[in-house]
Tab-separated table of C-alpha atoms in Angstrom:
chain	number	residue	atom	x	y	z
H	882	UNK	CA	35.589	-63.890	-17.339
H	883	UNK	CA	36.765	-62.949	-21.068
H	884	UNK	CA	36.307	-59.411	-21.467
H	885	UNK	CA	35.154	-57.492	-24.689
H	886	UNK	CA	36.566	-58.702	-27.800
H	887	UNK	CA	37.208	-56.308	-30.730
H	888	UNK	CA	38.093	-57.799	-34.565
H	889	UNK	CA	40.189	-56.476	-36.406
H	890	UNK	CA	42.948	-54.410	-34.063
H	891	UNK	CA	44.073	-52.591	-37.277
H	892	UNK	CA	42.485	-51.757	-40.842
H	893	UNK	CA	43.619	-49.480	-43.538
H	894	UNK	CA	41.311	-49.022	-46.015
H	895	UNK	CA	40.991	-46.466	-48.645
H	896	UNK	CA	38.806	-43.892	-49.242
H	897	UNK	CA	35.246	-44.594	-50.917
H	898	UNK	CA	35.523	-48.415	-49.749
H	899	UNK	CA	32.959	-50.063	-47.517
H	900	UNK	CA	34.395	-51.926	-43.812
H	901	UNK	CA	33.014	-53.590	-41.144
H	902	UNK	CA	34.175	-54.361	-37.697
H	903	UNK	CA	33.281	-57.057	-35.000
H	904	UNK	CA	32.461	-57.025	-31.475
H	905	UNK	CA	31.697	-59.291	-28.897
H	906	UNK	CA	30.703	-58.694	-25.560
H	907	UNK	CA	31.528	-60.162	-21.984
H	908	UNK	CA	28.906	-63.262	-21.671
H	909	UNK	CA	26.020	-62.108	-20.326
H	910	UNK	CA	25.479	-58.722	-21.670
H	911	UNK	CA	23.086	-57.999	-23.962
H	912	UNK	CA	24.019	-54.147	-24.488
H	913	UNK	CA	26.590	-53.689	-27.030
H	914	UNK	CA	27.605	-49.564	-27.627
H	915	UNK	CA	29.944	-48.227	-30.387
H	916	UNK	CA	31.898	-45.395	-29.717
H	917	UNK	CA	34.244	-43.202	-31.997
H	918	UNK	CA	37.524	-41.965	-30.533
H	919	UNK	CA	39.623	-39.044	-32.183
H	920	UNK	CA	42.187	-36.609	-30.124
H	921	UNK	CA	40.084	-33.668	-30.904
H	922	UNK	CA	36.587	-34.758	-30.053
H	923	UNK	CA	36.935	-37.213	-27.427
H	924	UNK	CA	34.751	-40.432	-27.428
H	925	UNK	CA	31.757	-40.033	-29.701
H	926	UNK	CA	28.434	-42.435	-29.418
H	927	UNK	CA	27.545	-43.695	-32.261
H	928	UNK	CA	24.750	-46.441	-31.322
H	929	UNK	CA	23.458	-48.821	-28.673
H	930	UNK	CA	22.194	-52.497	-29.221
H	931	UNK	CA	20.270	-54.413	-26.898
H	932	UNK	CA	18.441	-57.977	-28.020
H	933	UNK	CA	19.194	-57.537	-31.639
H	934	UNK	CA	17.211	-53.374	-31.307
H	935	UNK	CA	18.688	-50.373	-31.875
H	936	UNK	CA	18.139	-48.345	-28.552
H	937	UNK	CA	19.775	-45.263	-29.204
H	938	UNK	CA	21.697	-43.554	-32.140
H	939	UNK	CA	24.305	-40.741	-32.018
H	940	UNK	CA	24.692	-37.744	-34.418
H	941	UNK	CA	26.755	-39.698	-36.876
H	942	UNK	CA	25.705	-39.861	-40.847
H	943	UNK	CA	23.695	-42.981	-42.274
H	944	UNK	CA	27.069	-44.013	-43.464
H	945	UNK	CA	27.317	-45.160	-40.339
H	946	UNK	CA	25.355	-48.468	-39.220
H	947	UNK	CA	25.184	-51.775	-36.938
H	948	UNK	CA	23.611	-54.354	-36.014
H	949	UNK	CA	23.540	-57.235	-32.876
H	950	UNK	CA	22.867	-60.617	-33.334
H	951	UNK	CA	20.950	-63.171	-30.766
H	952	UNK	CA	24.259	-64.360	-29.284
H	953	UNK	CA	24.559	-59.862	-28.388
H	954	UNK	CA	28.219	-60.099	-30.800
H	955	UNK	CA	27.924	-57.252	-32.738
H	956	UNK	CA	29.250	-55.592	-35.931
H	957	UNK	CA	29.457	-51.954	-37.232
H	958	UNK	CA	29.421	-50.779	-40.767
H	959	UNK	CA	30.835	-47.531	-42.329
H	960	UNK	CA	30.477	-47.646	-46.092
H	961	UNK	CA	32.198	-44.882	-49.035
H	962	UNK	CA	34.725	-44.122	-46.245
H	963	UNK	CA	35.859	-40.408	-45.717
H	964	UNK	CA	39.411	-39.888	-44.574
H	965	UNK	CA	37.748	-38.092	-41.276
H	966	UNK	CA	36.413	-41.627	-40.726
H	967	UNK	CA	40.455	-42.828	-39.216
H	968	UNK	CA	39.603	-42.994	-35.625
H	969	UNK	CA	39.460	-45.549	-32.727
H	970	UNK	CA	36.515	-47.480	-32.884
H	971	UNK	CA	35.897	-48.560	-29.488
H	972	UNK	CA	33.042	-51.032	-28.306
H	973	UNK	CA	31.775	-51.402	-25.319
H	974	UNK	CA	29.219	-54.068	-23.247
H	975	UNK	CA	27.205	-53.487	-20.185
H	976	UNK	CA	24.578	-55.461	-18.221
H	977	UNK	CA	20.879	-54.813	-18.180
H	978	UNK	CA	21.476	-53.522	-14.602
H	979	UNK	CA	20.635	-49.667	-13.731
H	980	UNK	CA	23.335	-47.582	-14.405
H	981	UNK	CA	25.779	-50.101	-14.791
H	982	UNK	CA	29.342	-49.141	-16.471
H	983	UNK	CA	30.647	-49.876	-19.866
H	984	UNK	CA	33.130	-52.131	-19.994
H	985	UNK	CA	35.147	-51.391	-23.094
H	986	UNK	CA	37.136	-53.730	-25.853
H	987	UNK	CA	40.890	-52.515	-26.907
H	988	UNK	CA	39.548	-51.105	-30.137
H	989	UNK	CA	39.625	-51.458	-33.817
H	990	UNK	CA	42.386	-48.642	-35.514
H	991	UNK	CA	40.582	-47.531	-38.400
H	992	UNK	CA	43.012	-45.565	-40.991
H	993	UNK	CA	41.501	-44.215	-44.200
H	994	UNK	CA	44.033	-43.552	-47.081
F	1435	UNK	CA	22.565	-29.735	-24.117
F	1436	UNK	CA	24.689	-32.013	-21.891
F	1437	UNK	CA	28.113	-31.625	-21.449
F	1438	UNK	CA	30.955	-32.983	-19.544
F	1439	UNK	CA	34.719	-30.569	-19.475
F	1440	UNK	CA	37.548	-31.861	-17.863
F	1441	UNK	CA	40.585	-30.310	-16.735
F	1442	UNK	CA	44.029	-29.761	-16.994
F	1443	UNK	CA	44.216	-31.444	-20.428
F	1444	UNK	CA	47.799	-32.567	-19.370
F	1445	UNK	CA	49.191	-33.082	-16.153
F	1446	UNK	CA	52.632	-33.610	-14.823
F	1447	UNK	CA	53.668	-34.675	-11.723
F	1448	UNK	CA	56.445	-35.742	-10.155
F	1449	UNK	CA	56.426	-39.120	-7.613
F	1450	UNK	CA	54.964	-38.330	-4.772
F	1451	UNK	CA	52.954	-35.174	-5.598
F	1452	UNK	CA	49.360	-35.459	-5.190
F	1453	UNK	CA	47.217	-33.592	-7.324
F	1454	UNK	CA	43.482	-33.281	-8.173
F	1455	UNK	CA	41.534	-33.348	-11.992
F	1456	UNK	CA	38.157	-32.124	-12.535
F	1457	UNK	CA	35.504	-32.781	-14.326
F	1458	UNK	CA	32.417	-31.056	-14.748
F	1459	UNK	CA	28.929	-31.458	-16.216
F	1460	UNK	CA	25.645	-30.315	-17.077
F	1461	UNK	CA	23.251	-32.710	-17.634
F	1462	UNK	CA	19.426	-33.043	-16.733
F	1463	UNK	CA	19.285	-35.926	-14.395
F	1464	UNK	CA	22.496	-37.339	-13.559
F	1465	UNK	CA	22.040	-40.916	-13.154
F	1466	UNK	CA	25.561	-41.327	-12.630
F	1467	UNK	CA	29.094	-40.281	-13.250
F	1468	UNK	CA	31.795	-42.569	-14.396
F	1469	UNK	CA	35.983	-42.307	-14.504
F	1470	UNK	CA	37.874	-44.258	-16.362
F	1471	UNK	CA	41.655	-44.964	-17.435
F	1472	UNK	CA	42.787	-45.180	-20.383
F	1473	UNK	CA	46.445	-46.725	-21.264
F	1474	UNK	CA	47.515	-46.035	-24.865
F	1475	UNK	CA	46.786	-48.434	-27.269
F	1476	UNK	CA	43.592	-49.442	-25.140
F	1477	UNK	CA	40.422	-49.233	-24.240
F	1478	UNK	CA	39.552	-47.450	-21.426
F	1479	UNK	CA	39.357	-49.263	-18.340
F	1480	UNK	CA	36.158	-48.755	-15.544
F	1481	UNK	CA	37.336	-47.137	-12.205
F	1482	UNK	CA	34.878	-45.664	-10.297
F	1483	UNK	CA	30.486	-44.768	-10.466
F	1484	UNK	CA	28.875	-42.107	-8.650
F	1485	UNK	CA	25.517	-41.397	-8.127
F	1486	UNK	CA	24.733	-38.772	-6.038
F	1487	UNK	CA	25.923	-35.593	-4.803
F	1488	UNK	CA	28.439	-35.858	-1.606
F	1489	UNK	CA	29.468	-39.775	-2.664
F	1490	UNK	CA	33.117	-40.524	-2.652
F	1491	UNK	CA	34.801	-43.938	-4.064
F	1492	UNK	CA	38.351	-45.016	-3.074
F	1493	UNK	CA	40.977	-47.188	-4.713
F	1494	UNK	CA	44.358	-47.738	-3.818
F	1495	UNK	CA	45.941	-44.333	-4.748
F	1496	UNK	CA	42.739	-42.514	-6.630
F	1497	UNK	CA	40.052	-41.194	-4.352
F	1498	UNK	CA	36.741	-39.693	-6.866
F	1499	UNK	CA	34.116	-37.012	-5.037
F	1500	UNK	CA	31.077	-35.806	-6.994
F	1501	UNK	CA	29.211	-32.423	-6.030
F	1502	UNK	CA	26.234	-31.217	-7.960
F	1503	UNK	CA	28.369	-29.893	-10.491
F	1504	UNK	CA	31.941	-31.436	-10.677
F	1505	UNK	CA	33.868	-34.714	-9.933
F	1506	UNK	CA	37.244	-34.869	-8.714
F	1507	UNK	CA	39.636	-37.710	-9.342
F	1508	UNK	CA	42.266	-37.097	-6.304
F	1509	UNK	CA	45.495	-39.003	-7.010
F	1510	UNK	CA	47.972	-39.211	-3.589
F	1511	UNK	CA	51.248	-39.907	-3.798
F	1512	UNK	CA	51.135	-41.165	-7.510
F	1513	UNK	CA	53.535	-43.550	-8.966
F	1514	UNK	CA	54.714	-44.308	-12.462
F	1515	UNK	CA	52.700	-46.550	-13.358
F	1516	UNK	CA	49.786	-44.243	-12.721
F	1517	UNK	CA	50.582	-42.052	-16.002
F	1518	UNK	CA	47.702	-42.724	-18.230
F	1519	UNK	CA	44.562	-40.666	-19.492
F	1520	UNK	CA	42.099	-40.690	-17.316
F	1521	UNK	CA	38.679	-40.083	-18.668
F	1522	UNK	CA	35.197	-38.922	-16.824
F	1523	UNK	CA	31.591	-39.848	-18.612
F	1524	UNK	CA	27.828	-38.434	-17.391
F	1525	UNK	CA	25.355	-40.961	-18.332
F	1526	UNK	CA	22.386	-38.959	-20.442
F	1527	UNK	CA	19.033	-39.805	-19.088
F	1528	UNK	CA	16.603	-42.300	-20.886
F	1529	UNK	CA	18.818	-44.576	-22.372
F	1530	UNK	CA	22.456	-46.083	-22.305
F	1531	UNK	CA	24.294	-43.502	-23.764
F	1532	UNK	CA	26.909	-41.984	-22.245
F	1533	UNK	CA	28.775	-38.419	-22.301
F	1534	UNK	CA	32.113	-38.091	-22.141
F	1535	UNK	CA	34.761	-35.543	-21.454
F	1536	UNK	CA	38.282	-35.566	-23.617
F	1537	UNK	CA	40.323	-36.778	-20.702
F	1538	UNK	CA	43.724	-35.397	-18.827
F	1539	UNK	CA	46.392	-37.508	-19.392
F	1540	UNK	CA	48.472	-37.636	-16.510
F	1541	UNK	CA	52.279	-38.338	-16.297
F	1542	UNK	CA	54.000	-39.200	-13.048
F	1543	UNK	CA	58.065	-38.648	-13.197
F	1544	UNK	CA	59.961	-40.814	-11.496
């Protein structure tokens, strides 16, 4: 079974631009969950998807957005980039089971300049 | 407000040594707590759920116990190839988000 699928592994973008990053889950999920990863804070939610609906949101500015799609691939959004925005991006599936784990992709490196 | 600590923030051991990390939590209605490894350049990898207080999960060389306050990740005899970061996560009630502590990271010496 493929497991989560993260696209781009690497961006560098400059400051004030707009990017967008691409996830897709293990087949069969249909909750999709962004997460922010920086050495000093640690894994940060940022939002949950499941069927195409926002579920849940973290404390992260509007800048900040997603969206799922009927096949559950996702995307993320961060537009007029800040150079605190350079962080591991991390996604991560699940299935609709009770308290089932996320299973996470290998992450998008985000570097603002 | 929920929180999950974790402790040392760096470990190192040599072969052979056992050793014990901890993580603890407060969090209204644990509906379960989850360790991971992470391998740099990665994303972190599932190990181990627990749901309840008294619960223990084994695998190969990493034994996890949960108490009403604190999870343990046990490592016995570690290897090597064990050296990673190794990351704990409460799961908040109501929803699919989950809380997670900053992680040891954990190098074994040859």
């Amino acid at each position: 079974k493929a497991g989560v699928t993260q696209t781009p592994r690497y961006l560098i973008k400059t400051r004030g631009q707009q990017v967008t990053l691409s996830c897709s889950p293990i087949s069969g999920h249909r909750s999709v969950s962004w997460y922010q990863q920086t050495p000093g804070q640690g894994l940060q939610f940022l939002f949950e998807y499941f069927s195409e609906t926002q579920r849940n949101k973290g404390n992260f500015p509007g800048r900040f957005s997603g969206r799922q799609f009927s096949n559950s691939r996702s995307e993320m959004n961060v537009s007029t980039l800040e150079l605190g925005d350079s962080a591991l991006y991390l996604c991560a599936s699940s299935s609709s089971s009770e308290n089932s784990p996320l299973h996470f992709g290998n992450g998008t490196r985000l570097t603002v300049t | 407000e929920d929180q999950v600590t974790q402790s040392p923030e760096a470990l190192r051991l040599q072969e052979g040594e056992s050793s014990s990390l901890n993580c603890s939590y407060t969090v209204s209605g644990l509906r379960g707590l989850f360790w991971y490894r992470q391998d740099p350049g990665k994303g972190p990898e599932f190990l181990f759920t627990l749901y309840s207080a008294g619960e223990e999960k084994e695998k190969e060389r990493l034994k996890a116990t949960l108490t009403k306050k604190e999870s343990f990740l046990h490592i016995t005899a570690p290897k090597p190839e064990d050296s990673a970061t190794y990351l704990c996560a409460v799961q908040a009630p109501g929803g699919n988000q989950f809380y997670f502590g900053t992680g040891t990271s954990l190098t074994v010496i040859p």
